Coordinates of C-alpha atoms in Angstrom, one line a residue:
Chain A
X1 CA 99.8 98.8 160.0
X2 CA 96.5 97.1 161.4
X3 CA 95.8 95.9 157.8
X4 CA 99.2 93.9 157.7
X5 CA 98.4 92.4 161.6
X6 CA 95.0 90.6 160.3
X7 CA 97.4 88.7 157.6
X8 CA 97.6 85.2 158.7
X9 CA 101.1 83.8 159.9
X10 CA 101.8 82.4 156.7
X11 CA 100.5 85.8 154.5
X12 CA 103.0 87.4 156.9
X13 CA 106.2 85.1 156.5
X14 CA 105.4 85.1 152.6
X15 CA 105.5 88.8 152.4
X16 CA 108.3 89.2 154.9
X17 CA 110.3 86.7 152.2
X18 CA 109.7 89.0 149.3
X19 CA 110.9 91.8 151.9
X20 CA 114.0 90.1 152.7
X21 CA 115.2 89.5 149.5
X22 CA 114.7 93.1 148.3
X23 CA 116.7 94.2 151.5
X24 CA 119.3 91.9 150.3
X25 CA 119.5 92.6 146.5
X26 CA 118.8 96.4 146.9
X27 CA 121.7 97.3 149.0
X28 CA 124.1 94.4 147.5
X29 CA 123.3 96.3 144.0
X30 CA 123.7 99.8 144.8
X31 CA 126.7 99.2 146.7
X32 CA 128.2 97.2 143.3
X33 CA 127.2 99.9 140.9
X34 CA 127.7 102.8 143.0
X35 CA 130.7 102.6 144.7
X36 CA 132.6 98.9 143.0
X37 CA 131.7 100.5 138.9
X38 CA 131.4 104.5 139.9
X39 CA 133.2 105.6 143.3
X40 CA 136.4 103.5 142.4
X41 CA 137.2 104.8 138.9
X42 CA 136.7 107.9 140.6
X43 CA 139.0 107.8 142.8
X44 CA 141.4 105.9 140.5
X45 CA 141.0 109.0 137.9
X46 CA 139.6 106.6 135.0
X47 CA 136.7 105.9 133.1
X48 CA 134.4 103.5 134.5
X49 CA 131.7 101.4 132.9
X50 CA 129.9 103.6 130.9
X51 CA 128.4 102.1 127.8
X52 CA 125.8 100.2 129.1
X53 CA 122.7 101.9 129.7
X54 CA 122.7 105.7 130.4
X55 CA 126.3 106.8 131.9
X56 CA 127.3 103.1 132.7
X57 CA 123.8 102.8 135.0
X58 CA 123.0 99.0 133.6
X59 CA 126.2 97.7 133.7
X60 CA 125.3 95.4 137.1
X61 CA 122.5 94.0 135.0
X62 CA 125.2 93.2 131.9
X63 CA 127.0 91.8 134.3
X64 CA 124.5 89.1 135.4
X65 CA 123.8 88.5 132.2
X66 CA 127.2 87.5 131.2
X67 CA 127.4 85.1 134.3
X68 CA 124.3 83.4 133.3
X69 CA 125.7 82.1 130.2
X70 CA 129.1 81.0 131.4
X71 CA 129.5 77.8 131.2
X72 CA 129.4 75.6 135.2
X73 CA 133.1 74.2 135.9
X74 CA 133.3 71.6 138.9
X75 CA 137.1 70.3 138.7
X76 CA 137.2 66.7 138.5
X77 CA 139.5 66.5 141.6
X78 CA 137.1 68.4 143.6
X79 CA 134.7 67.0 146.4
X80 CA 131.7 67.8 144.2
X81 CA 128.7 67.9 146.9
X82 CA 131.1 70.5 149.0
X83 CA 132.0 72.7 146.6
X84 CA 128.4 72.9 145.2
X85 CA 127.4 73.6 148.7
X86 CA 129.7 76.5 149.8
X87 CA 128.0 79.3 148.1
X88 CA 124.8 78.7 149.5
X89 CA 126.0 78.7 153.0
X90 CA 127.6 82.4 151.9
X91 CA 124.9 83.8 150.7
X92 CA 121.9 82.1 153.3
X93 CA 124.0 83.5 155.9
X94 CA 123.5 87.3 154.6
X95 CA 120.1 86.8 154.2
X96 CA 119.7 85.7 157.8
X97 CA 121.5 89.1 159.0
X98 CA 119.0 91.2 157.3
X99 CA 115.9 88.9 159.2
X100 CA 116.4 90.3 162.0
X101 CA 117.2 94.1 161.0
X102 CA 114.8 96.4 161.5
X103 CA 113.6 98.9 159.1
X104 CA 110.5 100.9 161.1
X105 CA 108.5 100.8 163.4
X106 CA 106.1 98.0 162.6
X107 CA 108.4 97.0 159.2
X108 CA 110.7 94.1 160.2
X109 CA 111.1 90.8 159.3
X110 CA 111.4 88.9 163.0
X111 CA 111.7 91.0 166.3
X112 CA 114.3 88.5 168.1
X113 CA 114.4 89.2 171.7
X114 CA 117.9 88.3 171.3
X115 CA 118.7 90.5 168.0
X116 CA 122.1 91.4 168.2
X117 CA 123.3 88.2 169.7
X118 CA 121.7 86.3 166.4
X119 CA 122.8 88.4 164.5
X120 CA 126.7 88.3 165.3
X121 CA 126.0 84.3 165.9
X122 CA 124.5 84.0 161.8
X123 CA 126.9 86.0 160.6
X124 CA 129.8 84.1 161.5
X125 CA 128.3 80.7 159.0
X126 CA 130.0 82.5 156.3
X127 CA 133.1 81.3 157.6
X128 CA 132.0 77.6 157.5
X129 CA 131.2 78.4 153.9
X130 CA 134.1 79.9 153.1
X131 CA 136.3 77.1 154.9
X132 CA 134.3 74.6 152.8
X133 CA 135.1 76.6 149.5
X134 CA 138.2 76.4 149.7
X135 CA 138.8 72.6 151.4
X136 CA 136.1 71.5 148.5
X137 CA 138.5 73.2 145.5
X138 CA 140.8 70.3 145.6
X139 CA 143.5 73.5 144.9
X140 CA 146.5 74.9 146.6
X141 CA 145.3 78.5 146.2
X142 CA 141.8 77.6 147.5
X143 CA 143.0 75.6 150.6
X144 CA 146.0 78.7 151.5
X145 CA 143.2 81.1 150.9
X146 CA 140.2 79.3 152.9
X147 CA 142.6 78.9 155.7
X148 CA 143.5 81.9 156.0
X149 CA 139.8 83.4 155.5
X150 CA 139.2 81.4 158.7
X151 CA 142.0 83.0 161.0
X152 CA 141.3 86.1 160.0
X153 CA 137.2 85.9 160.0
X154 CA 138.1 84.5 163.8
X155 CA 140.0 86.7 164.7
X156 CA 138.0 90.1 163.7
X157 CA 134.9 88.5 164.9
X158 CA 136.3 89.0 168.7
X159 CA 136.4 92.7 168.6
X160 CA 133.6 93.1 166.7
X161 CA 131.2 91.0 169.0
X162 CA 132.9 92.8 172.1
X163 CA 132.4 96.3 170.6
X164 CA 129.0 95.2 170.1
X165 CA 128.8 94.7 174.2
X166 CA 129.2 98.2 174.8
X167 CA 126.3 99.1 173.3
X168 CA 124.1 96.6 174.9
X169 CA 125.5 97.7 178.4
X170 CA 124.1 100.9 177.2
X171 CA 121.1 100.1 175.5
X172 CA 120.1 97.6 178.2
X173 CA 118.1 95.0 175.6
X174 CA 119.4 92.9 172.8
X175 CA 117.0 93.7 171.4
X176 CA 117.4 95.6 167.8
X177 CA 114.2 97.9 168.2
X178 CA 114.8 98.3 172.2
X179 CA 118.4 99.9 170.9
X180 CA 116.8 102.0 168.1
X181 CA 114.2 103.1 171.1
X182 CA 117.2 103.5 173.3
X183 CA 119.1 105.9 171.1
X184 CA 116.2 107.6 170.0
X185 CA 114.9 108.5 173.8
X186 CA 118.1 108.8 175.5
X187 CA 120.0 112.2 176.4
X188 CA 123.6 112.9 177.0
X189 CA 124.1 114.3 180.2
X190 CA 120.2 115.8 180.3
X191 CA 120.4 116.8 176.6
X192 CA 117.8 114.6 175.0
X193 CA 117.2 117.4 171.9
X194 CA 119.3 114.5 169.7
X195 CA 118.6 111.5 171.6
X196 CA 121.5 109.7 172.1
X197 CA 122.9 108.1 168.8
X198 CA 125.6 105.6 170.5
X199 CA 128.2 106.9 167.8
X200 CA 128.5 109.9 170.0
X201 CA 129.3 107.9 173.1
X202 CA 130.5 104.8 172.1
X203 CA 133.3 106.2 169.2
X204 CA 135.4 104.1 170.4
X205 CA 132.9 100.7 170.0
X206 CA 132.4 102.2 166.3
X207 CA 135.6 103.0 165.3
X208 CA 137.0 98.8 166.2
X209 CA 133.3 97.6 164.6
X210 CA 134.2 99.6 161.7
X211 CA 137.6 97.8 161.7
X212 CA 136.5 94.5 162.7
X213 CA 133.5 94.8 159.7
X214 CA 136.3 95.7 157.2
X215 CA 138.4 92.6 158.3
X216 CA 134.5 90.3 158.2
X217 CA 134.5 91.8 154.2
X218 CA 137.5 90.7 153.7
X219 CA 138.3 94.1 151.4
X220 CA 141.7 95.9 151.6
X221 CA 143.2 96.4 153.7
X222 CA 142.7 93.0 155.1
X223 CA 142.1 91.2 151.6
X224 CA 144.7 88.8 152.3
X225 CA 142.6 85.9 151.6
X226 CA 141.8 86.6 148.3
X227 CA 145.0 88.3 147.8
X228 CA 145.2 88.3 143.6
X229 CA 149.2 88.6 143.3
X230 CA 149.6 85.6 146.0
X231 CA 147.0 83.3 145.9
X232 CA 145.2 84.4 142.5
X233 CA 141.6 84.6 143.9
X234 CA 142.1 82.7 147.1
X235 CA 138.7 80.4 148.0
X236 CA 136.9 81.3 144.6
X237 CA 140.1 80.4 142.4
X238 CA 137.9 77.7 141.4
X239 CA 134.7 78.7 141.2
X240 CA 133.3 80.5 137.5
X241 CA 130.3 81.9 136.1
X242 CA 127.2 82.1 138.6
X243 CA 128.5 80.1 141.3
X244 CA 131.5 82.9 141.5
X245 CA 128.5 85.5 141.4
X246 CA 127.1 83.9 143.9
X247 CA 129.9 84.6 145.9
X248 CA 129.9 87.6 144.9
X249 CA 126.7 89.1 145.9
X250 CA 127.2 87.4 149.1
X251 CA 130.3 89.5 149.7
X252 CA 128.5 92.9 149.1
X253 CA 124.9 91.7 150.1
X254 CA 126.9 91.2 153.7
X255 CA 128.6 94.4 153.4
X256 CA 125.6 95.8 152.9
X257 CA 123.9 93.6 156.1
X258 CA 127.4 95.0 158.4
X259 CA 126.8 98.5 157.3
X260 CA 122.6 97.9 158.6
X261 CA 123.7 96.5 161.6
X262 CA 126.5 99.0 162.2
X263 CA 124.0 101.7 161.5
X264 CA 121.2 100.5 163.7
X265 CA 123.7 100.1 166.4
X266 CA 125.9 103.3 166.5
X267 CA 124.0 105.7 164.3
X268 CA 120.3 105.3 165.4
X269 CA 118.7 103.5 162.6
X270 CA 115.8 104.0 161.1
X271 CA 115.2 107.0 163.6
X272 CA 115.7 110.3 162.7
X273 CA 115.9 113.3 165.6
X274 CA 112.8 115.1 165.1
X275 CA 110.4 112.3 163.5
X276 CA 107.9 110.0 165.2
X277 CA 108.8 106.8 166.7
X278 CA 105.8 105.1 166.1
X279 CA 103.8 106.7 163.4
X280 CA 102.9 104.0 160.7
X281 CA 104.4 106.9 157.8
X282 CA 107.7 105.4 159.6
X283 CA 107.2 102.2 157.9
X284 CA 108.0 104.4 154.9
X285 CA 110.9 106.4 155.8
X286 CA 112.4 104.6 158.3
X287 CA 113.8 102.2 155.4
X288 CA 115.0 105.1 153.7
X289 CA 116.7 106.7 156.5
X290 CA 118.3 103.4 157.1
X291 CA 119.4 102.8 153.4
X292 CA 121.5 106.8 153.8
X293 CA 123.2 105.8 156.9
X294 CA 123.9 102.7 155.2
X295 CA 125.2 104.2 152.2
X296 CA 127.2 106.4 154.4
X297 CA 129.1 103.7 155.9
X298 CA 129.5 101.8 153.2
X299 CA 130.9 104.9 151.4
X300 CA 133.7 104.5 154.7
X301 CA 134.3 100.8 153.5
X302 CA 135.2 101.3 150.2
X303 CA 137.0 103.9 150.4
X304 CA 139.3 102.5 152.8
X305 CA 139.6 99.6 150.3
X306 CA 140.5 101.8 147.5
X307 CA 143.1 103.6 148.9
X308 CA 145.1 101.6 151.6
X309 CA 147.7 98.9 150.7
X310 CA 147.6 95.2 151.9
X311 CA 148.4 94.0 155.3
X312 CA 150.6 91.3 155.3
X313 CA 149.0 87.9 157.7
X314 CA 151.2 88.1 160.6
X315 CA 150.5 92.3 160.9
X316 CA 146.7 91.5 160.5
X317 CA 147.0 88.7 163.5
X318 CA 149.1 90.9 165.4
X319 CA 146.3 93.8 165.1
X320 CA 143.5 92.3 166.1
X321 CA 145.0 90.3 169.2
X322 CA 147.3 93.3 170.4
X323 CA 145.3 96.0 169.6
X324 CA 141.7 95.4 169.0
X325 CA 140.6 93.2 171.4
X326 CA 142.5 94.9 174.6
X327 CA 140.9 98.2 173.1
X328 CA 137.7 96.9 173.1
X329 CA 138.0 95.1 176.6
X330 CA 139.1 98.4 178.0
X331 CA 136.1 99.9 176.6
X332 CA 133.6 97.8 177.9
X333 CA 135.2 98.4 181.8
X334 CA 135.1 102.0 181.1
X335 CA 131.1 102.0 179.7
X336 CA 130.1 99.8 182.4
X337 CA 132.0 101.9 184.6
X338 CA 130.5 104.9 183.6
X339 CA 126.5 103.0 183.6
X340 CA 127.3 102.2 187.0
X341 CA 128.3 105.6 188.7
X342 CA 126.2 108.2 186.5
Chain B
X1 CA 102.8 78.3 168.4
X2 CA 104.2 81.3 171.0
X3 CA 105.0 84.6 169.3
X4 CA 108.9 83.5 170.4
X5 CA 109.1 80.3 168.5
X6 CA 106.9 81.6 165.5
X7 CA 109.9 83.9 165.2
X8 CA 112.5 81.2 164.7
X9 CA 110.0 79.7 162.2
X10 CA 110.5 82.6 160.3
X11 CA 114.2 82.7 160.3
X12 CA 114.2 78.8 159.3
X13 CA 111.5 79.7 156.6
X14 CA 114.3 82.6 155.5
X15 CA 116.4 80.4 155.1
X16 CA 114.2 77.9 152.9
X17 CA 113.5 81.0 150.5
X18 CA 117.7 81.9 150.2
X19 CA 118.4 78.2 149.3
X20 CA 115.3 77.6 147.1
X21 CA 116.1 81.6 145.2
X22 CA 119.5 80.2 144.7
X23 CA 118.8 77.1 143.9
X24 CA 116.8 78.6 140.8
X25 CA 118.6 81.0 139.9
X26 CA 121.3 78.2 139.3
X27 CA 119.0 76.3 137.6
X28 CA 118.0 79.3 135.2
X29 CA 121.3 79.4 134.3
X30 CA 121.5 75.8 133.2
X31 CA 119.1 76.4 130.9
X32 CA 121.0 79.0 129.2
X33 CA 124.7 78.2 129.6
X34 CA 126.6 75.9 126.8
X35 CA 128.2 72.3 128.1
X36 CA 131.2 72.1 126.0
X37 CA 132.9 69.8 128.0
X38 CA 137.3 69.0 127.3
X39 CA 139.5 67.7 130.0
X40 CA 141.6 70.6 130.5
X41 CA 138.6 72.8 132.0
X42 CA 138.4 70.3 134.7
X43 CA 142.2 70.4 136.3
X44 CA 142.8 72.4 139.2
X45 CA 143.8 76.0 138.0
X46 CA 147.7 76.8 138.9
X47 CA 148.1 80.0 137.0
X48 CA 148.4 77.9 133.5
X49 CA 150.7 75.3 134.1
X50 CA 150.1 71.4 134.8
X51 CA 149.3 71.2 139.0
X52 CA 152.1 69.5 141.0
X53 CA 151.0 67.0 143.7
X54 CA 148.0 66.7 145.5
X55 CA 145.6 69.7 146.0
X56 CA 145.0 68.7 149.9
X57 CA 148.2 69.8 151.0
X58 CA 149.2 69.5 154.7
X59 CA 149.1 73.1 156.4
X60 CA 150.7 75.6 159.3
X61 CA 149.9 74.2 162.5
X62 CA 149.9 77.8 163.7
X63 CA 145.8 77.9 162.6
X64 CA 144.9 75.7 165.7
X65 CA 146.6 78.2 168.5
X66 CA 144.1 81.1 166.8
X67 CA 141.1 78.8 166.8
X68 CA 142.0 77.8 170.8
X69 CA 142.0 81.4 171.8
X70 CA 139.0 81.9 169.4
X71 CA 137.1 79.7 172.0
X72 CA 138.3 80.9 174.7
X73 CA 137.3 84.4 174.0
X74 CA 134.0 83.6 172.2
X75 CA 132.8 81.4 175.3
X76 CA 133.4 84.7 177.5
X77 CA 131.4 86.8 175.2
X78 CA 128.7 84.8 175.7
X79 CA 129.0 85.3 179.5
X80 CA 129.2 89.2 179.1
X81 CA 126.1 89.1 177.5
X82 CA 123.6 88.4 179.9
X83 CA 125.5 90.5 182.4
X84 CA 125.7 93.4 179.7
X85 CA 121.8 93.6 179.5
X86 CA 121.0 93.5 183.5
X87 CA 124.0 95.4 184.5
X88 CA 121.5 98.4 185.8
X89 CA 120.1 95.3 188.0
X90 CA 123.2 94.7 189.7
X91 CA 125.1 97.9 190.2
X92 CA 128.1 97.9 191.6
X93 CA 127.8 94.2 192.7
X94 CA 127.6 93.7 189.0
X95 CA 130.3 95.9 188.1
X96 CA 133.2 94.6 190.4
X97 CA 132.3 90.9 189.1
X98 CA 133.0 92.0 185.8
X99 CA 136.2 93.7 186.1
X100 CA 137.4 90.2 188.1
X101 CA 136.4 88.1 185.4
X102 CA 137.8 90.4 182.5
X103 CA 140.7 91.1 184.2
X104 CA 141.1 86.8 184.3
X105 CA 140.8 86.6 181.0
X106 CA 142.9 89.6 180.1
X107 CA 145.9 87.8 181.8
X108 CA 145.5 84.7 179.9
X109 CA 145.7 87.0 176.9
X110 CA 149.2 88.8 178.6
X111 CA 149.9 85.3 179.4
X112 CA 149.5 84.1 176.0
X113 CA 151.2 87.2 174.3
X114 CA 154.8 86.7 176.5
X115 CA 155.1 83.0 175.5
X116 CA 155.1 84.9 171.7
X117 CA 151.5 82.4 170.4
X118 CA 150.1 86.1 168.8
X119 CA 153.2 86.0 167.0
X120 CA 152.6 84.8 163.3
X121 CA 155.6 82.7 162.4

């Protein structure tokens, strides 16, 4: 990668941009037509989209398409300059995720000293968004829906951000490549064949960040906020055409950005056992080593959301105060526990 | 400019490149959407019929007892942090600080829990 260090600053950042969005839109898409057109219909035992394109495999680009040409409804009650700002704030926020994810060992965007801690601090301006969606809307729905998007965005973001702390007690950095480094040179009780991928000793940290994420998604079982047969769309009932796309894509670009981030933290990310950790053919792999684990959690996600029935608000409270976030306390005495005496 | 702030510059020039994509993308679309523009597209959507009231209706007051211990918890994540990262520095020391603290805050989460506030009514 000396070829890439000689780039000005600017040559950089310009590059990195182009990078960024790809790591947005690539994921976001695969996730939509994989799992959202193929998995579900699957699993539902019904045909999918398949006339677009060979078996159904253009129907994401259809569906763009279609949105471009809708026509752009702001109600007339609505606060305009709000509601044309939510979806910005959405998607922006995603994009700032994936900045500091990295992908190899010389291919990220920005190497934060403080990685983790941005990341869960950027992730959470979705909420603001969403808040202002639904205030903006001038609607019953949208208000019910945004409120509740904000109780339960608050409320999972606790155990996910505590989870997170067992790993860093492990890991010793914030820092996203010091915990890829971390994972990949570490050994389990003198066994450092595997390194130590934190999903083998921090299940516990994985299993309430897997929670938490599906709660952050807002996807069933925790869709309460965009319930359909309550609150018809929730937030978006008032948004149409692209500015509901927009939406969209930020839902599953940030699925996609939780499923990086849970990857790089519990699974190893873009380090495989038995490759190098700094060869520059890592620049190359190590994205595609990161997309698989990604597309393995994501695969957990959805199919969660396509098979378990809706919590209802006061359960999904409940959960994450009486359960989650004592669970993940608990955890966090028992890792730094175990730091301290082995 | 230090390698640390250049950093940030590139996270707020990130975020320049999300709105400015968007912002075109929206703008693409004006070109190629209709404007057919009637009255009833632009009343608040309450499953078909005419909207009752005002759409900025008053709301549970229930939200604000979340968002307190939102704060609450969220301030002490940021104090685990620090203590997360050096925690081989300080050893035991470390350790027995930590369970004090947590254990604090886990009774105002008991505390909290008995006068029924997790309760969603």
């Amino acid at each position: 990668m000396r070829v890439f260090a000689e780039l000005s600053y600017w040559q950089q950042t310009t590059l990195r941009s182009v990078g960024v969005l790809l790591a947005v839109l690539l994921p976001a898409g695969a996730f939509v037509q994989l799992f959202l057109f193929k998995l579900v219909s699957f699993m539902h035992n019904r045909l999918g989209p398949n006339e677009a394109g060979p078996k159904g495999s253009l129907q994401l680009l259809a569906e763009v398409g279609k949105s471009l040409q809708k026509e752009d409804i702001v109600p007339e009650k609505a606060d305009r300059v709000l509601f044309k700002m939510a979806p910005y704030l959405v998607v922006a926020s995603v994009l700032l995720v994936y900045a500091a994810v990295p992908f190899g060992p010389d291919a990220w965007f920005t190497n934060l000293d403080v990685g983790i801690f941005y990341i869960l601090a950027v992730s959470s301006i979705s909420v603001i968004g969403i808040l202002i969606a639904g205030w903006a809307s001038a609607n019953k729905y949208s208000l019910l829906g945004g409120l509740r998007a904000a109780g339960q965005l608050i409320a999972y973001e606790l155990p996910m951000v505590l989870a997170v702390v067992g790993v860093v007690i492990q890991a010793g950095t914030l820092n996203l490549q010091g915990i890829v480094g971390a994972q990949a040179n570490g050994e389990i009780f003198g066994f450092g064949g595997l390194g130590n991928p934190f999903v083998l000793t921090q299940f516990i940290g994985l299993a309430v960040f897997m929670i938490a994420m599906q709660a952050e998604l807002t996807q069933t079982p925790f869709d309460m906020p965009v319930a359909e047969s309550e609150l018809v769309a929730g937030y978006m009932t008032e948004y149409s055409g692209l500015r509901f796309l927009l939406f969209f894509i930020g839902e599953f670009a940030s699925a996609g950005a939780f499923a990086a981030v849970a990857a790089t933290l519990f699974l190893g990310g873009w380090y495989l056992p038995g490759l190098s950790l700094t060869a520059d053919y890592m620049n190359v792999v190590g994205p595609l080593v990161l997309f698989g684990k990604m597309l393995v959690l994501g695969f957990i996600v959805f199919w969660v959301r396509f098979t378990f029935p809706r919590l209802r608000e006061d359960q999904l409270q409940r959960f994450a105060w009486t359960v989650l976030i004592p669970i993940s306390l608990l955890n966090i005495l028992a890792t730094a526990t175990l730091k301290v005496v082995f | 400019m230090s390698e640390f702030l250049r950093s940030y510059l590139t996270v707020g020039v990130f975020f320049g490149v999300g709105v400015a994509i968007l912002y075109s993308v929206l703008a693409l679309g004006g070109l190629l959407r209709p404007t057919r523009p009637q009255p009833q597209k632009y009343i608040a959507y309450e499953s078909g019929v005419d909207p009752v009231g005002f759409g900025w209706s008053q709301s549970q007051i229930r939200y604000y007892i979340f968002a307190l211990l939102f704060v609450m918890f969220d301030v002490e994540a940021v104090f685990i942090f620090p203590w997360a990262t050096r925690l081989e520095y300080y050893d035991v020391f470390g350790l027995v600080e930590m369970v004090i603290f947590i254990v604090v805050l886990a009774l105002g989460l008991v505390y909290a829990w008995r006068k029924n506030v997790l309760r969603w009514i």
